[in-house]
PDB file of C-alpha atoms in Angstrom:
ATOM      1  CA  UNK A  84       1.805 -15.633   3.468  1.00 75.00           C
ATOM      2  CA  UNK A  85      -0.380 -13.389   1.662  1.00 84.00           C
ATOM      3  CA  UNK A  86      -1.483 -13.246  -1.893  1.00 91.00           C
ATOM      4  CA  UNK A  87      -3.450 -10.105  -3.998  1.00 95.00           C
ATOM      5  CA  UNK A  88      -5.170 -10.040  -6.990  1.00 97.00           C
ATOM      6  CA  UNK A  89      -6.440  -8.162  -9.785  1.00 97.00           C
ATOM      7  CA  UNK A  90      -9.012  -9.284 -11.935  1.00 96.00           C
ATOM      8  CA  UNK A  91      -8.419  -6.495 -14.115  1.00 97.00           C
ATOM      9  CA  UNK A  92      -5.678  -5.831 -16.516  1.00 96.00           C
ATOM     10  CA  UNK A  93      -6.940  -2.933 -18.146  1.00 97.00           C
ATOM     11  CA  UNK A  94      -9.954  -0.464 -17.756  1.00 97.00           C
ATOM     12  CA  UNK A  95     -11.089   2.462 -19.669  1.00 97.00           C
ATOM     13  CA  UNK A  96     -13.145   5.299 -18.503  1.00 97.00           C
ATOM     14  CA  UNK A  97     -14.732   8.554 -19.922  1.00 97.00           C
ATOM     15  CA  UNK A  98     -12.979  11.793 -18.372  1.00 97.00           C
ATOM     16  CA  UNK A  99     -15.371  13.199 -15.476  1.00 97.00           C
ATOM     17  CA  UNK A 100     -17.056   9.566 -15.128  1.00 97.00           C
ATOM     18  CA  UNK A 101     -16.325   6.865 -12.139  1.00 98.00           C
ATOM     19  CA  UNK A 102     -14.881   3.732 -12.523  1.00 98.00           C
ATOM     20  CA  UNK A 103     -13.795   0.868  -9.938  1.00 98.00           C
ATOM     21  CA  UNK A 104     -10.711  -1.224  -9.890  1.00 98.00           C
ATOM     22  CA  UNK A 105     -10.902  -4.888  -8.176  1.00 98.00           C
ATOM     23  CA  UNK A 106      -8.962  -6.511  -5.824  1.00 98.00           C
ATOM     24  CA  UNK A 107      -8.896  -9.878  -3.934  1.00 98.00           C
ATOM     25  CA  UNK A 108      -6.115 -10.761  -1.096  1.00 96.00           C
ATOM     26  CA  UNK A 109      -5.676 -13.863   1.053  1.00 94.00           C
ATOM     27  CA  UNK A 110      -3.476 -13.408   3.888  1.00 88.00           C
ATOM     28  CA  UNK A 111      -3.323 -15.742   7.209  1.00 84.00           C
ATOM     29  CA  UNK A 112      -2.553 -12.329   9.197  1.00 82.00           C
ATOM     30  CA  UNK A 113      -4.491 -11.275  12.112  1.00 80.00           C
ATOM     31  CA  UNK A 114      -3.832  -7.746  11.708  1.00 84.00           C
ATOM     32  CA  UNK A 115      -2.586  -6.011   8.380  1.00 88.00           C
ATOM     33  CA  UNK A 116      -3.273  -3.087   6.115  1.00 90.00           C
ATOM     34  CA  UNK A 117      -4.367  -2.908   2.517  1.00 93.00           C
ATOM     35  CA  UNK A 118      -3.265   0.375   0.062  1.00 94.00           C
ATOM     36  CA  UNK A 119      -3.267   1.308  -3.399  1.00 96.00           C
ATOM     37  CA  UNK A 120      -0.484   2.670  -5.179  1.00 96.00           C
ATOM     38  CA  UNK A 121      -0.729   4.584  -8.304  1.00 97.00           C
ATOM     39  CA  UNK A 122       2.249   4.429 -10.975  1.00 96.00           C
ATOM     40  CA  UNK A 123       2.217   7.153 -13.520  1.00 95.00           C
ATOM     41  CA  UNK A 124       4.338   7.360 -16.596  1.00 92.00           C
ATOM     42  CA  UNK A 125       7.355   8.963 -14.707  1.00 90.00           C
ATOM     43  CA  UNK A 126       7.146   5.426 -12.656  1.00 90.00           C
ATOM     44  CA  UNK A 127       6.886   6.776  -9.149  1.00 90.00           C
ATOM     45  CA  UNK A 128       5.176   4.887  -6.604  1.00 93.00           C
ATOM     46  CA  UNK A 129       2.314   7.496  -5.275  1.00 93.00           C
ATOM     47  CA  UNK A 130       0.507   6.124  -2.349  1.00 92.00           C
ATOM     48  CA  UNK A 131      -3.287   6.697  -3.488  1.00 95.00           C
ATOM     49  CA  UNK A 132      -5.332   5.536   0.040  1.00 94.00           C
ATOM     50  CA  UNK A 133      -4.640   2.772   2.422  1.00 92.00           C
ATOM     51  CA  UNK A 134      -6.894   0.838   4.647  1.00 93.00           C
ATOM     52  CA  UNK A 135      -6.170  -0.546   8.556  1.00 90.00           C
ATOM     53  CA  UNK A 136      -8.180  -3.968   8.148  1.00 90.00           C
ATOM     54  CA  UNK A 137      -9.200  -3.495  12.169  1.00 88.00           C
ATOM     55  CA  UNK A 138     -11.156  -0.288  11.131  1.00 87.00           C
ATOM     56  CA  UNK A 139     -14.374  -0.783   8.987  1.00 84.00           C
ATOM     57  CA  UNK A 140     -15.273   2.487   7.844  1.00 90.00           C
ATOM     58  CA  UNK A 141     -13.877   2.685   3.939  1.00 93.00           C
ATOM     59  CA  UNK A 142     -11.032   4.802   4.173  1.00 92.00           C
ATOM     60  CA  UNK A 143     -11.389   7.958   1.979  1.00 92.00           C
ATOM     61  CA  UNK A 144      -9.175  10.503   0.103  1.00 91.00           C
ATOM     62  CA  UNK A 145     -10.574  13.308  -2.144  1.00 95.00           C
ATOM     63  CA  UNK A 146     -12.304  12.089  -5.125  1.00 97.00           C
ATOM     64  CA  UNK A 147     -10.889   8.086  -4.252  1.00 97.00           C
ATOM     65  CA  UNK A 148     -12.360   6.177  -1.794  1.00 96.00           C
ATOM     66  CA  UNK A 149     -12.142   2.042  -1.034  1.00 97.00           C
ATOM     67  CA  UNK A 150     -14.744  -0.483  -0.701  1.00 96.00           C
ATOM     68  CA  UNK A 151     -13.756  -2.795   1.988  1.00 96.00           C
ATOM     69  CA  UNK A 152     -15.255  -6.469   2.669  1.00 95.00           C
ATOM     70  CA  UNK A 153     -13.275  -8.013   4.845  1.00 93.00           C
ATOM     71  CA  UNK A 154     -15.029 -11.047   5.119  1.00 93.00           C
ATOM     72  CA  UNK A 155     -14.811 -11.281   1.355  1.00 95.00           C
ATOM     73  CA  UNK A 156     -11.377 -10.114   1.479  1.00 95.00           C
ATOM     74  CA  UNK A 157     -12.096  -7.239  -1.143  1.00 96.00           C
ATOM     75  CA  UNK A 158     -10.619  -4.107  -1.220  1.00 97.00           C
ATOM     76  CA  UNK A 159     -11.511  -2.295  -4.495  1.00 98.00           C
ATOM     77  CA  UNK A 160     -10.926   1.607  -5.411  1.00 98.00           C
ATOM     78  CA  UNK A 161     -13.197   3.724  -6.592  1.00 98.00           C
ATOM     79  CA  UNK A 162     -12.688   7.088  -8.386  1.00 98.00           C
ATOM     80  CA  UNK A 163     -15.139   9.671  -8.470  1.00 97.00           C
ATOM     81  CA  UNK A 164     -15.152  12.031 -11.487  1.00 97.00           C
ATOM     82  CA  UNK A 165     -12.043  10.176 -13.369  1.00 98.00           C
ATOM     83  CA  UNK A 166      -9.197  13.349 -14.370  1.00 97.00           C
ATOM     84  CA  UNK A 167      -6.655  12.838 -17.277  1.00 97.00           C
ATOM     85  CA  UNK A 168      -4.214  12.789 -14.587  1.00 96.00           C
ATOM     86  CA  UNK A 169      -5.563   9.949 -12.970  1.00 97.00           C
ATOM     87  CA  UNK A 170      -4.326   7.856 -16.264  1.00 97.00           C
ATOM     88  CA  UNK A 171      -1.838   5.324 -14.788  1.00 98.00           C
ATOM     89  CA  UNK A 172      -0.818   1.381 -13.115  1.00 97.00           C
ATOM     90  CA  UNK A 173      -2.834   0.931  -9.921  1.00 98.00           C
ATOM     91  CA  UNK A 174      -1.683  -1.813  -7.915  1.00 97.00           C
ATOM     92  CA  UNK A 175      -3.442  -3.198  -4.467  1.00 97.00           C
ATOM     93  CA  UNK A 176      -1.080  -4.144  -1.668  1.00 94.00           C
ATOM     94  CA  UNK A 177      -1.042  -5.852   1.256  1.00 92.00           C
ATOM     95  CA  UNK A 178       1.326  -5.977   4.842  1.00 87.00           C
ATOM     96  CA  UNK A 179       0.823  -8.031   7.574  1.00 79.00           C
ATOM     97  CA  UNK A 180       1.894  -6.685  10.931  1.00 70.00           C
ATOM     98  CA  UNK A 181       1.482  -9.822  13.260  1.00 60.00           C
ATOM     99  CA  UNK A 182       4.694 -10.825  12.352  1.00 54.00           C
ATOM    100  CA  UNK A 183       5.623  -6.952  13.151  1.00 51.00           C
ATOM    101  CA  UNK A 184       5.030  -5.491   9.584  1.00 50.00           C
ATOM    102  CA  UNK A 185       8.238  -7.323   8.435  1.00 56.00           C
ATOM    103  CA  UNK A 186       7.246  -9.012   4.911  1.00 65.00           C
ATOM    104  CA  UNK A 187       7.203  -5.472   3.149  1.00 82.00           C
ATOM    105  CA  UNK A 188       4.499  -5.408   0.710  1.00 89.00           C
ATOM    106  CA  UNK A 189       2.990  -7.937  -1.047  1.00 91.00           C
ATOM    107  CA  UNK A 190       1.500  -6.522  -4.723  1.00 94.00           C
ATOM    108  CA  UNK A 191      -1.160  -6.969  -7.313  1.00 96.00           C
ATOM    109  CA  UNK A 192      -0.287  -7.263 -10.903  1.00 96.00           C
ATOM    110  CA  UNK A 193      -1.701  -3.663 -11.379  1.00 97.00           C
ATOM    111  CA  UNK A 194      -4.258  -2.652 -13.724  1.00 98.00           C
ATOM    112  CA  UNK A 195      -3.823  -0.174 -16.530  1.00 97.00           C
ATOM    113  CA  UNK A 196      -6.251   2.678 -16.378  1.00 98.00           C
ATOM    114  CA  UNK A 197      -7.223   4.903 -19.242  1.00 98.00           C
ATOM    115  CA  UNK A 198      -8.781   7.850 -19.165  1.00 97.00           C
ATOM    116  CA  UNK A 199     -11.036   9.012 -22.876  1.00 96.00           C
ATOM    117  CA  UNK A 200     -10.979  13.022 -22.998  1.00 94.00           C
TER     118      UNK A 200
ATOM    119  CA  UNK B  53       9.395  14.568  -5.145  1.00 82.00           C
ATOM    120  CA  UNK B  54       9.111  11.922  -2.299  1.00 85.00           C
ATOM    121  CA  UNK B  55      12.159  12.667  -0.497  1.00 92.00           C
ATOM    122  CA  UNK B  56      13.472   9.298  -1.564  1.00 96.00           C
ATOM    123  CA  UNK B  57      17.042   9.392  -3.738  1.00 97.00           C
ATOM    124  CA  UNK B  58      17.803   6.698  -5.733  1.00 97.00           C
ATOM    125  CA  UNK B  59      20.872   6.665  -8.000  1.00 97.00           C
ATOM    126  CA  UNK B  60      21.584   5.961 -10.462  1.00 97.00           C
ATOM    127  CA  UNK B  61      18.903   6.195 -13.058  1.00 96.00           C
ATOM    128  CA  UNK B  62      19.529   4.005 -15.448  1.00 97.00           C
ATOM    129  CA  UNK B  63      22.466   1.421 -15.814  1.00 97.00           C
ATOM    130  CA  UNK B  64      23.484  -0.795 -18.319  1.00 98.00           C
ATOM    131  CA  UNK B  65      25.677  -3.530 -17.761  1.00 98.00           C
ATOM    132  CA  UNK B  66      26.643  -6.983 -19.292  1.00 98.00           C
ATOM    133  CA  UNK B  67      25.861 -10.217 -17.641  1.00 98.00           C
ATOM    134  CA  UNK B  68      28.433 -11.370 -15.289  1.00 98.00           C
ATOM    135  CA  UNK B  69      28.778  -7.873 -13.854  1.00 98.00           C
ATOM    136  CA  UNK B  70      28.444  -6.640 -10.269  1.00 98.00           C
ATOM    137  CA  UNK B  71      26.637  -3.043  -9.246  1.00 98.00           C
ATOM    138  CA  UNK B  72      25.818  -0.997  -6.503  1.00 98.00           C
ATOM    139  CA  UNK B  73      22.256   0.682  -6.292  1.00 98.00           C
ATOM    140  CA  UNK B  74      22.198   3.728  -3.944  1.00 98.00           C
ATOM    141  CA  UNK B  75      19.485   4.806  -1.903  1.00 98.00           C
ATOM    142  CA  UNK B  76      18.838   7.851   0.384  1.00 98.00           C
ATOM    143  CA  UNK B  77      15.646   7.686   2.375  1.00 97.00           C
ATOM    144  CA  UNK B  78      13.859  10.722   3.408  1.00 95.00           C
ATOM    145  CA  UNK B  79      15.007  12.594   6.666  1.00 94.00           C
ATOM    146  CA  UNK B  80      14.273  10.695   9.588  1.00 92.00           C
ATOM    147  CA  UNK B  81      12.743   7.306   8.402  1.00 94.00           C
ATOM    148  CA  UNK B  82      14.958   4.487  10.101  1.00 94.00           C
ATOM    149  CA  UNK B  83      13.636   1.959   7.553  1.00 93.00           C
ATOM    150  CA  UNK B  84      14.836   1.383   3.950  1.00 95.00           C
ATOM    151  CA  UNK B  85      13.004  -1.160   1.724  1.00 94.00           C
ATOM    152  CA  UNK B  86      13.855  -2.532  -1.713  1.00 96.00           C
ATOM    153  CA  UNK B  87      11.603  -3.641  -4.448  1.00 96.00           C
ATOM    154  CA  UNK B  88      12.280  -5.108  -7.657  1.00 97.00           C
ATOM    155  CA  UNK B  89       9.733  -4.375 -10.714  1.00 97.00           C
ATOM    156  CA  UNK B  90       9.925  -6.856 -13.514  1.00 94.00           C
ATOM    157  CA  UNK B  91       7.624  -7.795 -16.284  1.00 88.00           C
ATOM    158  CA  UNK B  92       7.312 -11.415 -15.724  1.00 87.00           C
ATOM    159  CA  UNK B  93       7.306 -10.887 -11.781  1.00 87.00           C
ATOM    160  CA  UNK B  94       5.800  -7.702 -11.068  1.00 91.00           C
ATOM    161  CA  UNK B  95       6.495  -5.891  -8.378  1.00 93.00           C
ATOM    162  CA  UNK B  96       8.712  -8.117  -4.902  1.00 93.00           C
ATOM    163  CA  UNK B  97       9.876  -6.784  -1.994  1.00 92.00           C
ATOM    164  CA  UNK B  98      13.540  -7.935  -1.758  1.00 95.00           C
ATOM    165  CA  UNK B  99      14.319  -6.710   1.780  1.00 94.00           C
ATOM    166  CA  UNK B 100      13.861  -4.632   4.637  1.00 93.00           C
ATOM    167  CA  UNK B 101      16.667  -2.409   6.603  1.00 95.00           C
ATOM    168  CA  UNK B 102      15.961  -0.719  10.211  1.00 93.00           C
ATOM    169  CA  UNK B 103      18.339   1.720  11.748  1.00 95.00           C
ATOM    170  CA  UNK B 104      21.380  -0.454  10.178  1.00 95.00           C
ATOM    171  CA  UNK B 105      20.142  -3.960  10.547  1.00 95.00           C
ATOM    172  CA  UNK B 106      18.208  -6.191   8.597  1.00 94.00           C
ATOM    173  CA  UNK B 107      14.722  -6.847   9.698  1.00 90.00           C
ATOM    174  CA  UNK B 108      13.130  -9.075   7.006  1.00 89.00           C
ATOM    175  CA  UNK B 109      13.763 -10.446   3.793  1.00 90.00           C
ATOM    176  CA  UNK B 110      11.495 -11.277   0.838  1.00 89.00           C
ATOM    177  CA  UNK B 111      12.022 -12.987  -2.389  1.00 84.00           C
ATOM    178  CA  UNK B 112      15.893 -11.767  -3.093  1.00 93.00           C
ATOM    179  CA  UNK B 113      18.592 -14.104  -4.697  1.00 95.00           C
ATOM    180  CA  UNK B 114      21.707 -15.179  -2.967  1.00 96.00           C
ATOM    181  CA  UNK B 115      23.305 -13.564  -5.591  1.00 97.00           C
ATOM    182  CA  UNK B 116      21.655  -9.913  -4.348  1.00 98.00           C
ATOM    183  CA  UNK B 117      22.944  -8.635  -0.603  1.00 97.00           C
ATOM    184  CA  UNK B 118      21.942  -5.225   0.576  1.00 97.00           C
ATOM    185  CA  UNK B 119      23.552  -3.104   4.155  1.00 97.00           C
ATOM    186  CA  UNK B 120      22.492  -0.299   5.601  1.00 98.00           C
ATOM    187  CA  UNK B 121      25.094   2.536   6.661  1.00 97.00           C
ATOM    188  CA  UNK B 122      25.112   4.896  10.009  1.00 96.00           C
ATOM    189  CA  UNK B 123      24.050   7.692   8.037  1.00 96.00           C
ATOM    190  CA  UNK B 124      20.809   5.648   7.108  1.00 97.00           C
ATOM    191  CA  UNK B 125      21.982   5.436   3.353  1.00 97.00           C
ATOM    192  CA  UNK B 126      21.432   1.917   1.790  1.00 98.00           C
ATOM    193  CA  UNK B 127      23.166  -0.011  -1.019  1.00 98.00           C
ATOM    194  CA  UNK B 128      21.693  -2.798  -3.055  1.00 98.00           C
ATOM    195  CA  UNK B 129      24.661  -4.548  -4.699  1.00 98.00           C
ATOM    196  CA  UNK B 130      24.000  -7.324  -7.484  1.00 98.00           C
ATOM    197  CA  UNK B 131      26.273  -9.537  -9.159  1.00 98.00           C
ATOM    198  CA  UNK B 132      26.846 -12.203 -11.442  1.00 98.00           C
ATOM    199  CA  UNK B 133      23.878 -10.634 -13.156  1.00 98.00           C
ATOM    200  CA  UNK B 134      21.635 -12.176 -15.646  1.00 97.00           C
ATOM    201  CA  UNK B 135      19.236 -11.227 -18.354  1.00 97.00           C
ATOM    202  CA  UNK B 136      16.093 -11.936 -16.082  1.00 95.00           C
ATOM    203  CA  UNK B 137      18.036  -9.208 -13.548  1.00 97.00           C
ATOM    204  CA  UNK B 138      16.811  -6.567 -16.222  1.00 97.00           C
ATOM    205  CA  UNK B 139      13.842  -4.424 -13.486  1.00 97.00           C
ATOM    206  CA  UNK B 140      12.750  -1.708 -12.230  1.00 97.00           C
ATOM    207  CA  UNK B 141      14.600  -1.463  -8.555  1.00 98.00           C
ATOM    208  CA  UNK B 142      12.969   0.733  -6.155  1.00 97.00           C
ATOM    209  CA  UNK B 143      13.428   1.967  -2.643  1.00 96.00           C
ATOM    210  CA  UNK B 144      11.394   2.864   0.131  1.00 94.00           C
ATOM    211  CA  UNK B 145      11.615   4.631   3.398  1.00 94.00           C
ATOM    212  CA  UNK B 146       9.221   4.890   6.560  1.00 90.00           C
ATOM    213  CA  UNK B 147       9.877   6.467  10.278  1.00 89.00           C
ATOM    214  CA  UNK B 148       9.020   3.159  11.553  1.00 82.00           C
ATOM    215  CA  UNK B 149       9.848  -0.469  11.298  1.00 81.00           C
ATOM    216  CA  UNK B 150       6.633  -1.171   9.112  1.00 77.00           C
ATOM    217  CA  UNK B 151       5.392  -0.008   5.913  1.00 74.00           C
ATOM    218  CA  UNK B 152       1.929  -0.302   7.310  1.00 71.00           C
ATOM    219  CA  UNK B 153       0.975   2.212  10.227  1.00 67.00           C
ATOM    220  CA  UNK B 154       2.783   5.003   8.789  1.00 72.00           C
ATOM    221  CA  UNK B 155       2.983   5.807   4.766  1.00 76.00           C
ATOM    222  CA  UNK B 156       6.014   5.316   3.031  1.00 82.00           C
ATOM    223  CA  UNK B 157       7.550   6.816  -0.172  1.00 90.00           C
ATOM    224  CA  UNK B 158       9.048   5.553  -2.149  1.00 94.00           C
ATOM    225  CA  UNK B 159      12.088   6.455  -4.839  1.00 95.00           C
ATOM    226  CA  UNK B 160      12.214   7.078  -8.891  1.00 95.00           C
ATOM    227  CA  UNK B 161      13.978   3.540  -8.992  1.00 96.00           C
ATOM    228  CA  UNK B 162      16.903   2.324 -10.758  1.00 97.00           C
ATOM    229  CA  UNK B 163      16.631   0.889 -13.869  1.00 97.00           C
ATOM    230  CA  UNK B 164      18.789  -1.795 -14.502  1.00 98.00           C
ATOM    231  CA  UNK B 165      19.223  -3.211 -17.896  1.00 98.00           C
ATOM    232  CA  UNK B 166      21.526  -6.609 -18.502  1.00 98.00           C
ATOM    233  CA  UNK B 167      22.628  -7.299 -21.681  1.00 97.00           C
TER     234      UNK B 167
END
């Protein structure tokens, strides 16, 4: 079973600044993968990075990049120089693969980001 | 635009009802997925769909049953709805039988209001 959380209901950031999102998970897999989705107004699912647990170099993508502690099982996102377009829900997801990837994802609450002009 | 076509949009039906959700995944992914996005539950994967069979379910009622056809096309049908069926239902697709090693995208959903 796995579990993921998000401290973080809401968070506000300047436009151009950087601001973090947190996330805890639990899972009892040996093997799984961590992402973040980003859900805009329009309420598509837009995969923002993901994360193979086995590799420890923070996966990276653009101006978002992931802070990965495995041993603390933390897996927060990080956006560099925060666009008006980046306003949205981010959720943090997990999926096991020991079982062969076959619980789907397991999601955060999500946590509202705003961006101030 | 993902590649992912979910229809319809929006539907509105009373409780009691039955409906179908429709979903087309993108070219080539053998795997379908369905979510449901609620306010009190968030976001749960339902169940999973490879190459026409059913691979793994989640959190979905009795109530809920999904197939997948030879053309790859999947249908979500609900019935005997309730008010706490009012979500957000999405679909997914991948090329493979996890969400995990390869990315998947997902649809514009369905949303499903009971009343």
């Amino acid at each position: 079973a796995q579990t993921v959380t998000q401290s973080q209901p809401e968070m506000s950031v300047q436009e151009a600044e950087t601001v973090t999102l947190s996330c805890t998970y639990d899972t009892s897999e040996s093997d799984y993968y961590l992402f973040w989705y980003k859900q805009p107004p329009s309420r598509q699912m837009i995969l923002v990075i993901r994360q193979e647990a086995y590799k420890q170099q923070n996966a990276t993508e653009n101006r978002f990049s992931v802070n990965f502690q495995k041993a603390a099982k933390s897996f927060s996102l990080k956006i560099s120089d925060s666009q008006l377009g980046d306003a949205a829900m981010y959720f943090c997801a997990s999926a096991g693969l020991s079982g062969g990837g076959a619980d789907g994802l397991t999601f955060g609450k999500g946590t509202h980001l705003i961006i101030q002009p | 635009d993902s590649g992912v076509t979910q229809t319809p949009k929006h539907l509105i039906t009373a409780t009691g009802q039955r409906v179908t959700l429709r979903c087309s995944p993108r070219s080539g992914d053998l795997s379908v997925y369905w979510y449901q996005q609620s306010l009190d539950q968030g976001l749960q994967f339902l169940i999973q769909y490879y190459n026409g069979e059913e691979r793994a379910k989640g959190n979905i009622l009795e109530r809920f049953s999904a197939q997948q056809f030879p053309d790859l096309h999947s249908e979500l049908n609900l019935s005997s709805l309730e008010l706490g069926d009012s979500a957000l239902y999405f679909c997914a697709s991948s090329p493979g039988q996890t969400m995990g090693n390869t990315e998947a995208f997902f649809g514009q959903g369905t949303r499903l209001t009971v009343v």
